[in-house]
Amino acid sequence: TADCSLVIGASSRPLVEQLDATISSSGDKSRAGGSVNPTKPMYTPRECIDMIMNDRNLAHETVAVVFGPEHGGLSDDELRKCDAFLCIPTDPTFPSLNLAMAVQIWAYEVRLATMKGNG
């Protein structure tokens, strides 16, 4: 990902909410959700693809979407290195998807966007 202009980290963890909850409960901002930066943008798959396709600065650049291992997702350190976050909306009672499903949803949204762009 070092040669990418934009790195987007996919995570089932609600990063901003996790950060706020940790700060609220402990009062210690240094421990907040592993200090993942809440000022980085968070996108749904469709929002993310729209942003990438409509940003002229990214037209000829390499963009990476990274998914973590199924058992735990991306680490806090990996998430800190991302420029933005991808979060697939799910039912709050079942907040995460397995890796194959998450990648499939991302691929489906990319396919829809490219079909729309060509049609």
PDB file of C-alpha atoms in Angstrom:
ATOM      1  CA  THR A   1       0.000   0.000   0.000  1.00  0.00           C
ATOM      2  CA  ALA A   2       3.025   2.306   0.170  1.00  0.00           C
ATOM      3  CA  ASP A   3       2.703   3.255  -3.495  1.00  0.00           C
ATOM      4  CA  CYS A   4      -1.046   3.962  -3.277  1.00  0.00           C
ATOM      5  CA  SER A   5      -2.498   7.457  -3.406  1.00  0.00           C
ATOM      6  CA  LEU A   6      -5.416   6.419  -1.218  1.00  0.00           C
ATOM      7  CA  VAL A   7      -5.726   3.525   1.244  1.00  0.00           C
ATOM      8  CA  ILE A   8      -9.190   2.644   2.511  1.00  0.00           C
ATOM      9  CA  GLY A   9      -9.528   0.244   5.424  1.00  0.00           C
ATOM     10  CA  ALA A  10     -12.611  -1.951   5.643  1.00  0.00           C
ATOM     11  CA  SER A  11     -13.761  -2.576   9.177  1.00  0.00           C
ATOM     12  CA  SER A  12     -16.871  -3.851  10.876  1.00  0.00           C
ATOM     13  CA  ARG A  13     -15.909  -1.902  13.972  1.00  0.00           C
ATOM     14  CA  PRO A  14     -17.831   1.356  14.223  1.00  0.00           C
ATOM     15  CA  LEU A  15     -14.646   3.363  14.668  1.00  0.00           C
ATOM     16  CA  VAL A  16     -16.036   6.770  15.559  1.00  0.00           C
ATOM     17  CA  GLU A  17     -18.648   5.328  17.912  1.00  0.00           C
ATOM     18  CA  GLN A  18     -16.036   3.084  19.525  1.00  0.00           C
ATOM     19  CA  LEU A  19     -13.749   6.055  20.021  1.00  0.00           C
ATOM     20  CA  ASP A  20     -16.513   8.159  21.576  1.00  0.00           C
ATOM     21  CA  ALA A  21     -17.613   5.331  23.883  1.00  0.00           C
ATOM     22  CA  THR A  22     -14.080   4.702  25.095  1.00  0.00           C
ATOM     23  CA  ILE A  23     -13.471   8.383  25.797  1.00  0.00           C
ATOM     24  CA  SER A  24     -16.824   8.720  27.574  1.00  0.00           C
ATOM     25  CA  SER A  25     -16.317   5.695  29.790  1.00  0.00           C
ATOM     26  CA  SER A  26     -12.681   6.247  30.721  1.00  0.00           C
ATOM     27  CA  GLY A  27     -12.100   9.945  30.206  1.00  0.00           C
ATOM     28  CA  ASP A  28      -8.678   8.912  28.844  1.00  0.00           C
ATOM     29  CA  LYS A  29      -8.317  10.028  25.223  1.00  0.00           C
ATOM     30  CA  SER A  30      -4.943   8.282  24.882  1.00  0.00           C
ATOM     31  CA  ARG A  31      -6.638   4.861  25.020  1.00  0.00           C
ATOM     32  CA  ALA A  32      -9.578   5.772  22.821  1.00  0.00           C
ATOM     33  CA  GLY A  33     -10.252   2.837  20.522  1.00  0.00           C
ATOM     34  CA  GLY A  34      -6.563   2.415  19.917  1.00  0.00           C
ATOM     35  CA  SER A  35      -6.434   6.125  19.012  1.00  0.00           C
ATOM     36  CA  VAL A  36      -7.926   5.535  15.569  1.00  0.00           C
ATOM     37  CA  ASN A  37      -8.415   8.993  14.079  1.00  0.00           C
ATOM     38  CA  PRO A  38     -12.140   9.862  14.018  1.00  0.00           C
ATOM     39  CA  THR A  39     -11.533  12.746  11.610  1.00  0.00           C
ATOM     40  CA  LYS A  40     -10.822  10.400   8.713  1.00  0.00           C
ATOM     41  CA  PRO A  41     -13.851   9.948   6.463  1.00  0.00           C
ATOM     42  CA  MET A  42     -15.998   6.832   6.727  1.00  0.00           C
ATOM     43  CA  TYR A  43     -17.891   5.639   3.661  1.00  0.00           C
ATOM     44  CA  THR A  44     -20.415   3.003   2.741  1.00  0.00           C
ATOM     45  CA  PRO A  45     -19.296   0.985  -0.307  1.00  0.00           C
ATOM     46  CA  ARG A  46     -21.437   3.046  -2.697  1.00  0.00           C
ATOM     47  CA  GLU A  47     -20.271   6.359  -1.212  1.00  0.00           C
ATOM     48  CA  CYS A  48     -16.669   5.209  -1.414  1.00  0.00           C
ATOM     49  CA  ILE A  49     -16.913   4.194  -5.051  1.00  0.00           C
ATOM     50  CA  ASP A  50     -18.659   7.459  -5.941  1.00  0.00           C
ATOM     51  CA  MET A  51     -15.914   9.416  -4.195  1.00  0.00           C
ATOM     52  CA  ILE A  52     -13.165   7.508  -6.019  1.00  0.00           C
ATOM     53  CA  MET A  53     -14.826   7.744  -9.431  1.00  0.00           C
ATOM     54  CA  ASN A  54     -15.613  11.452  -9.092  1.00  0.00           C
ATOM     55  CA  ASP A  55     -12.258  12.616  -7.721  1.00  0.00           C
ATOM     56  CA  ARG A  56     -10.231  13.837 -10.694  1.00  0.00           C
ATOM     57  CA  ASN A  57      -7.064  13.649  -8.596  1.00  0.00           C
ATOM     58  CA  LEU A  58      -7.535   9.862  -8.367  1.00  0.00           C
ATOM     59  CA  ALA A  59      -8.274   9.296 -12.062  1.00  0.00           C
ATOM     60  CA  HIS A  60      -4.882   7.739 -12.813  1.00  0.00           C
ATOM     61  CA  GLU A  61      -3.803   6.840  -9.310  1.00  0.00           C
ATOM     62  CA  THR A  62      -3.686   3.561  -7.397  1.00  0.00           C
ATOM     63  CA  VAL A  63      -6.332   3.147  -4.722  1.00  0.00           C
ATOM     64  CA  ALA A  64      -6.278   0.237  -2.269  1.00  0.00           C
ATOM     65  CA  VAL A  65      -9.156  -1.140  -0.248  1.00  0.00           C
ATOM     66  CA  VAL A  66      -7.768  -3.387   2.457  1.00  0.00           C
ATOM     67  CA  PHE A  67      -9.688  -6.017   4.383  1.00  0.00           C
ATOM     68  CA  GLY A  68      -8.312  -7.620   7.516  1.00  0.00           C
ATOM     69  CA  PRO A  69      -8.326 -11.253   8.554  1.00  0.00           C
ATOM     70  CA  GLU A  70     -11.733 -12.720   9.229  1.00  0.00           C
ATOM     71  CA  HIS A  71     -11.117 -13.490  12.904  1.00  0.00           C
ATOM     72  CA  GLY A  72     -10.289  -9.938  13.986  1.00  0.00           C
ATOM     73  CA  GLY A  73     -10.230  -7.512  11.079  1.00  0.00           C
ATOM     74  CA  LEU A  74      -7.583  -4.858  10.640  1.00  0.00           C
ATOM     75  CA  SER A  75      -5.509  -4.014  13.681  1.00  0.00           C
ATOM     76  CA  ASP A  76      -5.584  -0.545  15.221  1.00  0.00           C
ATOM     77  CA  ASP A  77      -2.113   0.059  13.784  1.00  0.00           C
ATOM     78  CA  GLU A  78      -3.286  -0.913  10.283  1.00  0.00           C
ATOM     79  CA  LEU A  79      -6.369   1.297  10.619  1.00  0.00           C
ATOM     80  CA  ARG A  80      -4.206   4.255  11.665  1.00  0.00           C
ATOM     81  CA  LYS A  81      -2.332   3.937   8.352  1.00  0.00           C
ATOM     82  CA  CYS A  82      -5.542   4.212   6.317  1.00  0.00           C
ATOM     83  CA  ASP A  83      -6.672   7.479   4.736  1.00  0.00           C
ATOM     84  CA  ALA A  84     -10.373   6.618   5.030  1.00  0.00           C
ATOM     85  CA  PHE A  85     -12.635   3.833   6.229  1.00  0.00           C
ATOM     86  CA  LEU A  86     -15.135   1.564   4.508  1.00  0.00           C
ATOM     87  CA  CYS A  87     -17.969   0.284   6.662  1.00  0.00           C
ATOM     88  CA  ILE A  88     -20.728  -1.919   5.287  1.00  0.00           C
ATOM     89  CA  PRO A  89     -23.981  -1.108   7.102  1.00  0.00           C
ATOM     90  CA  THR A  90     -25.392  -4.124   8.915  1.00  0.00           C
ATOM     91  CA  ASP A  91     -28.050  -4.900  11.468  1.00  0.00           C
ATOM     92  CA  PRO A  92     -26.776  -3.774  14.910  1.00  0.00           C
ATOM     93  CA  THR A  93     -27.594  -7.189  16.372  1.00  0.00           C
ATOM     94  CA  PHE A  94     -25.204  -8.802  13.847  1.00  0.00           C
ATOM     95  CA  PRO A  95     -22.595  -6.074  13.223  1.00  0.00           C
ATOM     96  CA  SER A  96     -20.001  -7.969  11.203  1.00  0.00           C
ATOM     97  CA  LEU A  97     -19.797  -9.975   8.003  1.00  0.00           C
ATOM     98  CA  ASN A  98     -17.395 -12.732   7.155  1.00  0.00           C
ATOM     99  CA  LEU A  99     -14.548 -11.712   4.879  1.00  0.00           C
ATOM    100  CA  ALA A 100     -15.958 -13.348   1.742  1.00  0.00           C
ATOM    101  CA  MET A 101     -19.302 -11.579   2.145  1.00  0.00           C
ATOM    102  CA  ALA A 102     -17.669  -8.188   2.729  1.00  0.00           C
ATOM    103  CA  VAL A 103     -15.459  -8.540  -0.349  1.00  0.00           C
ATOM    104  CA  GLN A 104     -18.437  -9.773  -2.384  1.00  0.00           C
ATOM    105  CA  ILE A 105     -20.490  -6.702  -1.421  1.00  0.00           C
ATOM    106  CA  TRP A 106     -17.576  -4.428  -2.333  1.00  0.00           C
ATOM    107  CA  ALA A 107     -17.084  -6.197  -5.688  1.00  0.00           C
ATOM    108  CA  TYR A 108     -20.810  -5.981  -6.444  1.00  0.00           C
ATOM    109  CA  GLU A 109     -20.862  -2.240  -5.787  1.00  0.00           C
ATOM    110  CA  VAL A 110     -17.751  -1.738  -7.948  1.00  0.00           C
ATOM    111  CA  ARG A 111     -19.409  -3.704 -10.759  1.00  0.00           C
ATOM    112  CA  LEU A 112     -22.619  -1.646 -10.513  1.00  0.00           C
ATOM    113  CA  ALA A 113     -20.644   1.578 -10.649  1.00  0.00           C
ATOM    114  CA  THR A 114     -18.598   0.525 -13.666  1.00  0.00           C
ATOM    115  CA  MET A 115     -21.705  -0.644 -15.511  1.00  0.00           C
ATOM    116  CA  LYS A 116     -23.378   2.701 -14.772  1.00  0.00           C
ATOM    117  CA  GLY A 117     -20.287   4.535 -15.971  1.00  0.00           C
ATOM    118  CA  ASN A 118     -20.291   2.629 -19.271  1.00  0.00           C
ATOM    119  CA  GLY A 119     -24.011   2.728 -19.902  1.00  0.00           C
TER     120      GLY A 119
END
